[in-house]
Amino acid sequence: MRTKNFLDRLSLSTQLGIAIGALMALLIFLSALAVNFYASHRLQQRIGNDLAVRATIMQKALDHGMYERFRDIANLANMHFILNLEQASDRQLASLLDRMKISYPLYSWIGIVKTDGTVKAATGDMLVGQDVSSRGWFKEALNEPYVGDVHDAMLLARLMGATELEPLRFIDVSAPILARDGSVLGVLGAHLSANWLRDVRDATQSAEDLESQRSFKVLDMEGRVLVGGPFGEDYSGLEALKRARQGKNGFLREVVNGHDSIVGFHATEGFRDYPGLGWVVLSVQPTDNVLEPVVRLQMLIAVIGLALTILAMILGWFTARRLAAPLNKLRETAEMLGHDPREVNLPRLFGNRELVALSQSLRALVRRLQRAEGAVEQMHSQVESQIAEKTSELQAVNQSLIELAERDALTGLLNRRGLEARGQGLMKQIQETGGDLSVLLLDIDHFKVVNDLHGHLVGDKVIQAIAWQCLAVARGDDVICRLGGEEIAILSCSSLSGGMKLAERLRKRVESNPISVESVLVSVTVSIGVATVAESDDDLMTAIARADEALYMAKRGGRNRSVLYVDNDPGLRSAS
């Protein structure tokens, strides 16, 4: 009898083959959707958080670095007893500025400008005699310390040999030079090379960032590129920039330069008395690169799914012809597999060849599905491992940046870490060349009295003044370090007699130059111990310990004197 129902005209093998194939295709499709959503969302979230953290690290490096530059110039301008505009000649001032530039190599130009806007002295004698009264950095610095955004300086760039293909750009930092009565004597101005921004970016960016096409950009407050693309390129339309201007930080997904990207963002915030310039840091990574592992996983699932679907349809057609009788038994065993956790696969069935074949095929199918599931879990585990590895490397970079700090925050001199790093190099040098290396250990006499009488703020200014006295007297290749408190160490590549002469020059200079701090005139003296580094010394601290013994003898001998350590008896030779 011919039936009108379409399904009734199809054989069991055909129906079973179609049903199994359709079910397999649907399950794989749903699995692919679930895997795609979960993996892409989790990966995008992790990469976005990583980008946001990297943007924050670079933002802090920029703010702290600009604070250091801002503080350098403000402190230099306050050291009027070193600049001494009223008595020093232009040549002496120029020589002092050249030595300052050696200590601060990030500055392309440092100059002293008179109140009428004429450059009085400058590094390399550049712009001396030029009128800069119309420059914003000069006008602003007549009232208070000033820092300006990145800009071109055409005249200075030509003097420094820049070409049109490689223009020089600078960041202005300036501060007023005040007399002891508080009147303005002039302006100390400096041009910080904008290449410093690129150096900060390069220190943040790793080789892995380059491989993953991750880029870092620094934008000014108007949204123009400072670093990370063509200078001045406009990114003001980015949503990430708008959110950063609102004080937010994090990441989002948007189109950058025509590419769908994940963008981490963080605006600079300034640091302490440095107000900040409104820069915004962006860390950008194309989503194609981010989601590439997910795309590969989707392709793998699609290929496996297609193969399994075809296999299932064929097996269903071949085995369905004789399934009617044992079908209930197969259903019962299948139900056991679903309800009993001890059953991990279909049982082996017997009775006829077709049923045995079906049993074997279905068992194989279950195993393949389990392997496919294992492959998905393994891929997910690999993604988790890669993200954890990147996070670990980021923490290592952050830790290395923290360990690089070698400058004393109060004086700008090297701290103990910086002294050890440079001291080891000097010791290695004298061991190889046979030269001399002297150690001077200086301590301010009765410094506690200064703090008790005038307060710790004046005490800090006195320490800063003594530090700059050391810079003014020492040679360009001498290493100067604040060990802590009022104690300063100087490493000089000279003999003991040379070290003693340097100590006496420094002691007399401090004695004859009272320090003016906020209308308070403070007279201080220093005691200095001098020793030499011997070839048998294991490290620099051994020589510093001998200098400390000599310093102790200077203190016990009445202070305001220099004592030379000789033959384990620092009292044998002294000068006062």
Coordinates of C-alpha atoms in Angstrom, one line a residue, residues 190-494:
A190 CA 65.5 73.9 29.6
H191 CA 64.4 72.0 26.5
L192 CA 63.8 68.3 27.3
S193 CA 64.1 66.2 24.1
A194 CA 60.8 64.7 23.1
N195 CA 62.7 61.6 22.2
W196 CA 62.4 60.9 26.0
L197 CA 58.8 59.9 25.4
R198 CA 59.9 57.4 22.8
D199 CA 62.4 56.0 25.2
V200 CA 59.7 55.5 27.8
R201 CA 57.5 53.8 25.2
D202 CA 60.3 51.5 24.1
A203 CA 61.1 50.5 27.7
T204 CA 57.4 49.6 28.2
Q205 CA 57.0 47.7 24.8
S206 CA 58.4 44.2 24.7
A207 CA 59.4 41.9 21.8
E208 CA 56.2 39.9 22.4
D209 CA 54.2 43.1 22.0
L210 CA 55.8 43.6 18.6
E211 CA 55.0 40.0 17.6
S212 CA 51.4 40.4 18.6
Q213 CA 51.1 43.8 16.7
R214 CA 50.4 45.6 20.0
S215 CA 51.3 49.3 19.8
F216 CA 51.5 52.1 22.4
K217 CA 50.5 55.7 21.6
V218 CA 50.8 58.9 23.6
L219 CA 48.3 61.7 22.7
D220 CA 48.3 65.3 23.9
M221 CA 45.2 66.8 25.5
E222 CA 43.8 67.7 22.0
G223 CA 44.1 64.0 20.9
R224 CA 47.1 64.5 18.6
V225 CA 49.9 61.9 18.5
L226 CA 53.1 62.6 20.3
V227 CA 54.6 59.1 20.2
G228 CA 53.4 56.0 18.4
G229 CA 52.5 57.3 15.0
P230 CA 52.9 60.2 12.7
F231 CA 53.4 63.3 14.9
G232 CA 50.3 65.4 15.2
E233 CA 47.9 62.7 13.7
D234 CA 44.4 63.4 15.0
Y235 CA 42.8 60.7 17.3
S236 CA 40.3 63.1 18.9
G237 CA 37.3 61.1 17.7
L238 CA 38.2 57.9 19.7
E239 CA 35.8 56.9 22.5
A240 CA 38.8 55.8 24.6
L241 CA 40.2 59.3 24.5
K242 CA 36.9 60.8 25.5
R243 CA 36.6 58.4 28.5
A244 CA 40.2 59.1 29.5
R245 CA 39.5 62.8 29.6
Q246 CA 36.6 62.1 32.0
G247 CA 39.1 60.5 34.4
K248 CA 38.2 56.9 33.5
N249 CA 40.7 54.2 32.7
G250 CA 40.3 50.6 31.4
F251 CA 39.7 49.2 27.9
L252 CA 37.1 49.0 25.2
R253 CA 36.7 47.7 21.7
E254 CA 36.6 50.2 18.8
V255 CA 37.9 51.0 15.3
V256 CA 41.4 52.5 15.2
N257 CA 42.9 53.4 11.8
G258 CA 40.3 51.3 10.1
H259 CA 41.0 48.2 12.1
D260 CA 38.7 46.7 14.8
S261 CA 40.9 46.8 17.9
I262 CA 41.0 46.4 21.7
V263 CA 42.2 49.7 23.3
G264 CA 43.5 50.1 26.8
F265 CA 43.6 53.7 28.0
H266 CA 44.8 55.8 30.9
A267 CA 45.2 59.6 31.2
T268 CA 48.3 61.1 32.9
E269 CA 47.4 62.5 36.2
G270 CA 50.5 64.5 37.3
F271 CA 52.5 63.7 40.4
R272 CA 52.9 65.7 43.5
D273 CA 53.5 69.4 42.5
Y274 CA 53.9 68.5 38.8
P275 CA 50.4 69.3 37.4
G276 CA 50.5 67.0 34.4
L277 CA 50.0 67.9 30.7
G278 CA 46.8 66.0 30.0
W279 CA 48.5 63.3 28.0
V280 CA 46.6 60.1 27.3
V281 CA 48.3 56.7 26.9
L282 CA 46.7 54.1 24.5
S283 CA 47.7 50.5 24.2
V284 CA 46.1 49.1 21.0
Q285 CA 45.9 45.5 19.7
P286 CA 43.9 44.4 16.6
T287 CA 41.1 42.0 17.4
D288 CA 42.0 39.8 14.4
N289 CA 45.3 39.1 16.2
V290 CA 43.6 38.7 19.6
L291 CA 41.0 36.2 18.4
E292 CA 43.2 34.2 16.1
P293 CA 43.3 31.2 18.5
V294 CA 39.5 31.2 18.7
V295 CA 39.2 31.2 14.9
R296 CA 41.6 28.3 14.6
L297 CA 39.6 26.5 17.3
Q298 CA 36.3 27.1 15.3
M299 CA 37.9 25.7 12.1
L300 CA 39.0 22.6 14.0
I301 CA 35.6 22.1 15.5
A302 CA 34.0 22.6 12.0
V303 CA 36.3 20.0 10.3
I304 CA 35.8 17.5 13.1
G305 CA 32.1 18.1 13.2
L306 CA 31.7 17.6 9.4
A307 CA 33.7 14.4 9.5
L308 CA 31.7 13.1 12.5
T309 CA 28.4 14.0 10.8
I310 CA 29.2 12.2 7.6
L311 CA 30.4 9.2 9.6
A312 CA 27.3 9.1 11.7
M313 CA 25.0 9.2 8.7
I314 CA 26.8 6.3 7.0
L315 CA 26.8 4.2 10.1
G316 CA 23.1 4.9 10.6
W317 CA 22.2 3.8 7.1
F318 CA 24.2 0.6 7.3
T319 CA 23.1 -0.5 10.7
A320 CA 19.4 0.5 10.7
R321 CA 18.1 -2.4 8.6
R322 CA 18.3 -4.9 11.4
L323 CA 17.8 -2.6 14.4
A324 CA 14.1 -3.1 14.9
A325 CA 14.3 -6.2 17.0
P326 CA 17.1 -5.3 19.4
L327 CA 16.1 -1.6 19.4
N328 CA 14.6 -1.7 22.9
K329 CA 17.7 -3.4 24.3
L330 CA 19.8 -0.7 22.7
R331 CA 17.5 2.0 24.3
E332 CA 17.8 0.4 27.7
T333 CA 21.6 0.3 27.6
A334 CA 21.6 3.9 26.3
E335 CA 19.5 4.9 29.3
M336 CA 21.9 3.2 31.6
L337 CA 24.7 5.2 30.1
G338 CA 22.9 8.4 30.8
H339 CA 21.8 7.6 34.4
D340 CA 24.6 5.5 35.8
P341 CA 27.9 7.5 36.3
R342 CA 29.8 4.2 36.3
E343 CA 28.9 3.7 32.7
V344 CA 31.3 5.6 30.5
N345 CA 30.4 4.0 27.1
L346 CA 27.8 1.9 25.4
P347 CA 28.0 -1.8 26.1
R348 CA 28.9 -4.4 23.5
L349 CA 25.7 -6.0 22.0
F350 CA 25.4 -9.4 20.3
G351 CA 22.8 -11.2 18.3
N352 CA 23.6 -10.4 14.7
R353 CA 26.4 -8.9 12.7
E354 CA 24.6 -5.6 12.0
L355 CA 23.8 -5.1 15.7
V356 CA 27.4 -5.9 16.7
A357 CA 28.6 -3.4 14.0
L358 CA 26.2 -0.7 15.3
S359 CA 27.4 -1.3 18.9
Q360 CA 31.0 -1.0 17.9
S361 CA 30.3 2.1 15.8
L362 CA 28.4 3.9 18.5
R363 CA 31.1 3.1 21.0
A364 CA 33.7 4.5 18.6
L365 CA 31.5 7.6 18.1
V366 CA 31.4 8.2 21.9
R367 CA 35.1 7.9 22.1
R368 CA 35.6 10.4 19.3
L369 CA 33.3 12.8 20.9
Q370 CA 35.2 12.4 24.2
R371 CA 38.5 13.1 22.3
A372 CA 36.9 16.2 20.6
E373 CA 35.8 17.4 24.0
G374 CA 39.3 16.8 25.3
A375 CA 40.8 18.8 22.4
V376 CA 38.5 21.7 23.2
E377 CA 39.5 21.6 26.9
Q378 CA 43.2 21.3 25.9
M379 CA 42.9 24.4 23.6
H380 CA 41.2 26.3 26.4
S381 CA 44.0 25.3 28.8
Q382 CA 46.6 26.5 26.3
V383 CA 44.8 29.9 26.0
E384 CA 44.8 30.2 29.8
S385 CA 48.5 29.3 30.0
Q386 CA 49.4 31.9 27.4
I387 CA 47.5 34.6 29.2
A388 CA 49.1 33.6 32.5
E389 CA 52.6 33.7 30.9
K390 CA 51.9 37.2 29.5
T391 CA 50.7 38.4 32.9
S392 CA 53.9 37.0 34.5
E393 CA 56.1 38.8 32.0
L394 CA 54.2 42.0 32.6
Q395 CA 54.8 41.7 36.4
A396 CA 58.5 41.0 35.7
V397 CA 58.8 44.2 33.5
N398 CA 57.0 46.2 36.2
Q399 CA 59.4 44.9 38.9
S400 CA 62.4 45.7 36.7
L401 CA 61.2 49.3 36.3
I402 CA 60.8 49.7 40.0
E403 CA 64.3 48.3 40.6
L404 CA 65.8 50.8 38.1
A405 CA 65.2 53.8 40.5
E406 CA 68.7 55.0 41.4
R407 CA 68.1 58.6 42.3
D408 CA 67.7 60.2 45.7
A409 CA 64.3 62.0 45.7
L410 CA 65.4 65.0 47.8
T411 CA 68.7 66.0 46.2
G412 CA 68.6 64.4 42.7
L413 CA 72.0 62.7 43.6
L414 CA 72.5 59.0 43.2
N415 CA 71.2 56.9 46.1
R416 CA 72.9 53.9 47.6
R417 CA 71.8 51.5 44.8
G418 CA 73.1 53.9 42.2
L419 CA 76.4 54.2 44.1
E420 CA 76.9 50.5 44.2
A421 CA 76.1 50.1 40.5
R422 CA 78.6 52.8 39.4
G423 CA 81.1 52.0 42.2
Q424 CA 81.5 48.4 41.0
G425 CA 82.3 49.7 37.5
L426 CA 84.9 52.1 38.8
M427 CA 86.5 49.4 41.0
K428 CA 86.7 47.1 38.0
Q429 CA 88.3 49.9 35.9
I430 CA 91.0 50.7 38.4
Q431 CA 91.8 47.0 38.9
E432 CA 92.3 46.7 35.1
T433 CA 94.1 50.0 34.5
G434 CA 95.9 50.3 37.8
G435 CA 94.5 53.8 38.5
D436 CA 93.6 55.4 41.8
L437 CA 90.1 55.8 43.3
S438 CA 89.5 58.0 46.4
V439 CA 86.4 57.9 48.6
L440 CA 85.2 61.1 50.4
L441 CA 82.6 60.7 53.1
L442 CA 81.0 64.1 54.1
D443 CA 78.7 64.8 57.1
I444 CA 77.1 68.1 58.1
D445 CA 78.3 69.3 61.5
H446 CA 75.6 69.8 64.2
F447 CA 72.8 69.1 61.6
K448 CA 70.4 68.1 64.4
V449 CA 70.7 71.7 65.8
V450 CA 69.7 73.1 62.3
N451 CA 66.6 70.9 62.4
D452 CA 65.7 71.8 66.0
L453 CA 66.1 75.5 65.4
H454 CA 64.7 76.0 61.9
G455 CA 62.6 72.8 61.2
H456 CA 63.0 69.9 58.9
L457 CA 61.9 71.8 55.8
V458 CA 64.9 74.1 56.3
G459 CA 67.1 71.1 57.1
D460 CA 66.0 69.5 53.7
K461 CA 67.0 72.7 51.9
V462 CA 70.4 72.7 53.6
I463 CA 71.0 69.1 52.5
Q464 CA 70.0 70.1 48.9
A465 CA 72.4 73.1 49.1
I466 CA 75.3 70.9 50.3
A467 CA 74.6 68.4 47.5
W468 CA 74.9 71.2 44.9
Q469 CA 78.0 72.5 46.5
C470 CA 79.4 69.0 45.9
L471 CA 78.3 69.1 42.3
A472 CA 79.9 72.5 41.9
V473 CA 83.3 71.5 43.3
A474 CA 83.6 67.9 42.0
R475 CA 84.9 67.0 38.5
G476 CA 82.6 65.9 35.7
D477 CA 83.5 62.2 36.1
D478 CA 83.2 62.1 39.9
V479 CA 80.3 60.0 41.3
I480 CA 78.3 61.7 44.1
C481 CA 75.8 59.9 46.2
R482 CA 73.6 60.7 49.2
L483 CA 73.9 57.6 51.5
G484 CA 71.1 58.8 53.8
G485 CA 70.4 61.6 56.3
E486 CA 73.0 64.3 56.0
E487 CA 75.8 61.9 54.8
I488 CA 77.2 62.3 51.2
A489 CA 79.8 60.1 49.5
I490 CA 82.0 61.2 46.6
L491 CA 84.1 58.7 44.4
S492 CA 86.9 60.5 42.7
C493 CA 89.4 58.9 40.2
S494 CA 92.4 60.6 42.0

